[in-house]
Amino acid sequence: MPRIAIIGGSGVYDPKLLENVREEEVSTPYGTIKVKIGEYKGEEIVFLARHGEKHSVPPHKINYRANIWGLYELGVERILSTSAVGSLNEAMKPGDFVVLDQLMDFTKNRITTFYDGEDAPHERKFVAHVDFTEPYCPELRNALIRAAKELGFTYHPMGTYACMEGPRFESKAEIRALKILGADVVGMTQVPEAVLARELEMCYSSVAIVTNFAAGISREKLTHTEVVELMAKKSEEIKLLLMKAVEYIPKERRCACKDALKGATGE
Ligand code: HPA
């Protein structure tokens, strides 16, 4: 059973470093997802393209619940993901990696839970309030940091991510406000992905790739083309980083993620 999954964001559509890759469909109470499963150094790894293989699904339309439930069904306990971001922090420059440690949710139209009480389309028909003090798994973050250091990449070991609804980019005033609130980077996909993983007691982490300075910090008009171009340039490094991080993930989970539901349901 695969223990580890990689969710590839913008520009990361293919698990090129995996061997013996097969495609699988997983049906979930929220719909069916398509994944690729391959091997890396004897370890089975699941790969999921967050936006579909041709970036055909925009951030606000991604079936996050099917994605995370499907990975859980496959036996995945740990998720490494990538995310393209704009930077609000002058020290975090286009091309840099940021191992996220915090996030803020500014989305508006997304369902951010599996726990819908009686309405849930599965057996978990309860209400749960999971702890989210640390949104990202410390063990996975360590693995990413160790990998980035060893590979000699420019990286930042911490960063606060603001998740916007999109799909438009932000206004200058929004970015000014987010900066005052403490955001370092801005993107559109960490919510509800990180939340849902926590709700199923899976470890989750994300390495953000800065593709641009955010609106108003950059004097230029923002384009999706520049995001795509930068991600294409970084794609080899991203793959190396992810696979090196896989090697550093401890076999046994000692983090709190695996007990996220303890005390969360009031029982
Ligand atoms: N804003 C939101 N999402 C993004 C950006 C941005 O500037 N760059 C890449 N993803």
Coordinates of C-alpha atoms and ligand atoms in Angstrom, one line a residue:
M1 CA 0.0 0.0 0.0
P2 CA 1.4 3.4 -0.9
R3 CA 2.1 5.5 2.3
I4 CA 3.1 8.7 0.5
A5 CA 1.4 10.9 -2.0
I6 CA 2.6 13.9 -4.0
I7 CA 0.0 16.5 -5.1
G8 CA 1.5 18.4 -8.0
G9 CA 0.3 21.9 -8.3
S10 CA 0.6 24.3 -11.3
G11 CA 3.4 23.2 -13.6
V12 CA 3.9 19.8 -11.8
Y13 CA 1.8 17.4 -13.8
D14 CA 3.9 14.4 -14.2
P15 CA 5.6 12.0 -11.8
K16 CA 8.7 11.6 -14.1
L17 CA 11.0 10.3 -11.4
L18 CA 8.7 7.3 -10.6
E19 CA 9.2 3.9 -12.1
N20 CA 6.7 1.3 -13.2
V21 CA 3.9 3.8 -13.2
R22 CA 0.3 2.7 -13.4
E23 CA -2.9 4.6 -13.6
E24 CA -5.7 4.0 -11.1
E25 CA -9.2 5.4 -10.5
V26 CA -10.4 5.7 -7.0
S27 CA -14.1 6.2 -6.3
T28 CA -15.1 8.2 -3.3
P29 CA -18.3 9.5 -1.8
Y30 CA -17.4 12.8 -3.5
G31 CA -16.6 11.5 -7.0
T32 CA -13.9 9.6 -8.8
I33 CA -10.3 10.7 -8.9
K34 CA -7.5 9.6 -11.3
V35 CA -4.0 9.0 -9.9
K36 CA -0.7 7.5 -11.0
I37 CA 1.1 5.1 -8.7
G38 CA 4.8 4.3 -9.2
E39 CA 7.9 3.3 -7.3
Y40 CA 10.8 5.3 -6.1
K41 CA 13.7 3.5 -4.3
G42 CA 11.3 0.6 -3.5
E43 CA 8.6 2.8 -2.0
E44 CA 5.2 3.1 -3.7
I45 CA 4.2 6.7 -4.3
V46 CA 0.9 8.1 -5.5
F47 CA 0.9 11.1 -7.8
L48 CA -2.1 13.4 -8.2
A49 CA -2.2 16.4 -10.5
R50 CA -4.2 18.9 -8.5
H51 CA -5.4 20.9 -11.6
G52 CA -5.7 17.8 -13.8
E53 CA -3.0 16.9 -16.3
K54 CA -3.5 19.8 -18.6
H55 CA -4.3 22.4 -15.9
S56 CA -8.0 22.2 -16.9
V57 CA -9.5 22.6 -13.4
P58 CA -9.3 26.1 -11.8
P59 CA -8.5 26.4 -8.1
H60 CA -12.1 27.1 -7.0
K61 CA -13.4 24.1 -9.0
I62 CA -11.0 21.5 -7.7
N63 CA -12.8 18.6 -6.1
Y64 CA -10.6 18.8 -3.0
R65 CA -12.8 16.4 -1.0
A66 CA -12.6 13.6 -3.6
N67 CA -8.8 14.1 -3.9
I68 CA -8.0 13.8 -0.2
W69 CA -10.6 11.1 0.5
G70 CA -9.3 9.1 -2.5
L71 CA -5.7 9.3 -1.3
Y72 CA -6.9 8.2 2.2
E73 CA -8.7 5.2 0.6
L74 CA -5.5 4.2 -1.1
G75 CA -3.8 4.0 2.3
V76 CA -1.8 7.2 2.1
E77 CA -0.7 8.7 5.4
R78 CA 1.7 11.5 4.2
I79 CA 1.1 14.1 1.5
L80 CA 3.8 16.3 0.0
S81 CA 2.4 19.0 -2.2
T82 CA 3.7 21.9 -4.4
S83 CA 2.1 25.3 -4.8
A84 CA 2.8 28.2 -7.0
V85 CA 2.7 31.5 -5.1
G86 CA 3.1 35.2 -5.4
S87 CA 5.4 36.8 -2.8
L88 CA 4.7 39.7 -0.4
N89 CA 8.0 39.4 1.3
E90 CA 11.0 41.0 -0.4
A91 CA 13.3 38.3 0.8
M92 CA 11.3 35.6 -1.0
K93 CA 12.1 36.1 -4.6
P94 CA 10.8 34.5 -7.8
G95 CA 12.4 31.1 -8.1
D96 CA 12.8 30.6 -4.3
F97 CA 11.3 27.7 -2.4
V98 CA 9.3 28.3 0.7
V99 CA 8.5 25.4 3.1
L100 CA 5.2 26.7 4.4
D101 CA 4.5 26.7 8.2
Q102 CA 1.4 28.7 8.5
L103 CA -1.7 29.6 6.5
M104 CA -4.7 32.0 6.5
D105 CA -8.0 31.3 4.8
F106 CA -9.6 34.0 2.7
T107 CA -11.6 31.7 0.4
K108 CA -15.3 32.3 0.1
N109 CA -17.0 29.5 -1.7
R110 CA -15.4 26.3 -0.7
I111 CA -16.5 23.4 1.5
T112 CA -13.7 22.9 4.0
T113 CA -14.8 19.8 5.9
F114 CA -15.8 16.2 5.6
Y115 CA -17.7 16.4 8.8
D116 CA -21.2 17.5 7.7
G117 CA -23.0 15.7 10.5
E118 CA -26.1 13.8 9.3
D119 CA -25.7 15.1 5.7
A120 CA -22.3 13.4 5.2
P121 CA -22.4 11.0 2.3
H122 CA -20.4 8.4 4.2
E123 CA -20.3 6.8 7.7
R124 CA -18.5 9.6 9.4
K125 CA -21.8 11.4 10.2
F126 CA -20.4 13.4 13.1
V127 CA -19.3 16.9 13.8
A128 CA -15.6 17.5 14.3
H129 CA -13.5 20.6 15.1
V130 CA -9.8 19.6 14.5
D131 CA -6.9 21.5 15.9
F132 CA -5.1 23.5 13.2
T133 CA -2.6 25.5 15.3
E134 CA 0.1 24.0 13.2
P135 CA -1.5 23.5 9.7
Y136 CA 1.6 21.6 8.3
C137 CA 3.2 18.4 9.5
P138 CA 6.5 19.1 11.3
E139 CA 8.0 15.8 10.1
L140 CA 7.3 16.4 6.5
R141 CA 8.5 20.0 6.8
N142 CA 11.8 18.8 8.2
A143 CA 12.1 16.3 5.3
L144 CA 11.6 19.2 2.8
I145 CA 14.0 21.5 4.6
R146 CA 16.7 18.8 4.8
A147 CA 16.2 18.0 1.1
A148 CA 16.4 21.7 0.0
K149 CA 19.5 22.3 2.1
E150 CA 21.2 19.2 0.8
L151 CA 20.4 20.1 -2.8
G152 CA 21.8 23.6 -2.3
F153 CA 18.5 25.3 -3.5
T154 CA 17.5 28.7 -2.3
Y155 CA 14.8 28.1 0.2
H156 CA 13.0 29.7 3.2
P157 CA 12.3 27.3 6.1
M158 CA 9.1 29.1 7.1
G159 CA 6.4 31.1 5.4
T160 CA 2.8 32.2 6.0
Y161 CA 0.5 31.5 3.1
A162 CA -2.7 33.5 2.4
C163 CA -5.2 31.4 0.5
M164 CA -7.5 33.5 -1.8
E165 CA -10.5 32.4 -3.7
G166 CA -9.3 33.4 -7.1
P167 CA -9.2 32.6 -9.9
R168 CA -8.3 36.3 -10.5
F169 CA -5.1 37.7 -9.0
E170 CA -5.4 40.1 -6.1
S171 CA -5.8 43.9 -6.1
K172 CA -3.0 46.1 -4.8
A173 CA -5.1 46.9 -1.7
E174 CA -5.7 43.3 -0.9
I175 CA -2.0 42.5 -1.0
R176 CA -1.3 45.6 1.2
A177 CA -3.8 44.2 3.7
L178 CA -2.5 40.7 3.6
K179 CA 1.0 42.0 4.2
I180 CA -0.2 43.9 7.3
L181 CA -1.8 40.6 8.5
G182 CA 1.5 38.8 8.3
A183 CA 1.3 36.9 5.0
D184 CA 4.5 36.1 3.2
V185 CA 3.0 34.5 0.1
V186 CA -0.3 34.2 -1.6
G187 CA -2.0 31.5 -3.6
M188 CA -5.3 29.8 -4.2
T189 CA -5.1 26.1 -3.3
Q190 CA -3.9 25.4 0.2
V191 CA -7.5 25.7 1.5
P192 CA -9.2 23.3 1.9
E193 CA -6.5 20.8 0.9
A194 CA -4.5 21.2 4.1
V195 CA -7.6 21.2 6.2
L196 CA -9.1 18.1 4.7
A197 CA -5.9 16.1 5.1
R198 CA -5.8 17.1 8.8
E199 CA -9.5 16.0 9.2
L200 CA -8.5 12.5 8.0
E201 CA -5.4 12.5 10.2
M202 CA -3.0 12.5 7.3
C203 CA 0.2 14.4 7.4
Y204 CA 0.3 17.3 4.9
S205 CA 3.0 19.8 3.9
S206 CA 3.6 22.0 0.9
V207 CA 6.6 23.5 -0.7
A208 CA 5.7 26.8 -2.3
I209 CA 7.5 28.1 -5.4
V210 CA 7.6 31.8 -5.7
T211 CA 6.6 32.6 -9.3
N212 CA 6.2 36.4 -9.0
F213 CA 6.0 39.3 -6.6
A214 CA 2.4 39.9 -5.7
A215 CA 0.1 42.6 -7.1
G216 CA 1.4 46.1 -6.5
I217 CA 4.8 44.9 -5.3
S218 CA 5.5 44.0 -8.8
R219 CA 5.0 47.0 -11.0
E220 CA 4.1 44.8 -14.0
K221 CA 0.7 43.4 -14.8
L222 CA 0.5 39.8 -13.4
T223 CA -0.1 37.0 -15.9
H224 CA -0.7 33.3 -15.6
T225 CA 1.9 33.0 -18.4
E226 CA 4.7 34.1 -16.1
V227 CA 3.6 31.7 -13.5
V228 CA 3.6 28.8 -16.0
E229 CA 7.0 29.9 -17.4
L230 CA 8.7 30.0 -14.0
M231 CA 7.2 26.7 -13.0
A232 CA 8.5 25.1 -16.2
K233 CA 12.0 26.5 -15.4
K234 CA 11.9 25.1 -11.9
S235 CA 10.2 21.8 -12.7
E236 CA 13.4 19.7 -12.6
E237 CA 14.4 21.2 -9.3
I238 CA 10.9 20.6 -7.8
K239 CA 11.0 17.0 -8.7
L240 CA 14.5 16.5 -7.3
L241 CA 13.4 18.3 -4.1
L242 CA 10.3 16.1 -3.7
M243 CA 12.0 12.9 -4.2
K244 CA 14.9 13.8 -1.9
A245 CA 12.3 14.7 0.7
V246 CA 10.7 11.3 0.3
E247 CA 13.9 9.7 1.4
Y248 CA 13.9 11.7 4.6
I249 CA 10.4 10.9 5.7
P250 CA 10.6 8.8 8.8
K251 CA 8.9 5.4 8.4
E252 CA 7.0 5.7 11.6
R253 CA 4.8 8.8 12.3
R254 CA 5.6 10.5 15.6
C255 CA 3.8 13.8 14.9
A256 CA 0.4 14.9 16.2
C257 CA -1.3 14.6 12.8
K258 CA -2.2 11.0 13.3
D259 CA -4.3 11.8 16.3
A260 CA -6.1 14.9 14.9
L261 CA -9.6 13.5 15.7
K262 CA -8.8 12.7 19.3
G263 CA -10.8 15.3 21.3
A264 CA -12.2 16.8 18.1
T265 CA -15.6 15.3 18.2
G266 CA -16.5 16.1 21.8
E267 CA -16.4 12.5 22.9
Ligands
HPA1 N1 -1.6 35.4 -6.4 C1 -2.3 34.3 -6.2 N2 -1.9 33.1 -6.6 C2 -0.8 33.0 -7.2 C3 0.1 34.1 -7.5 C4 -0.4 35.4 -7.0 O1 0.3 36.4 -7.2 N3 1.2 33.7 -8.1 C5 1.0 32.3 -8.3 N4 -0.1 31.9 -7.7

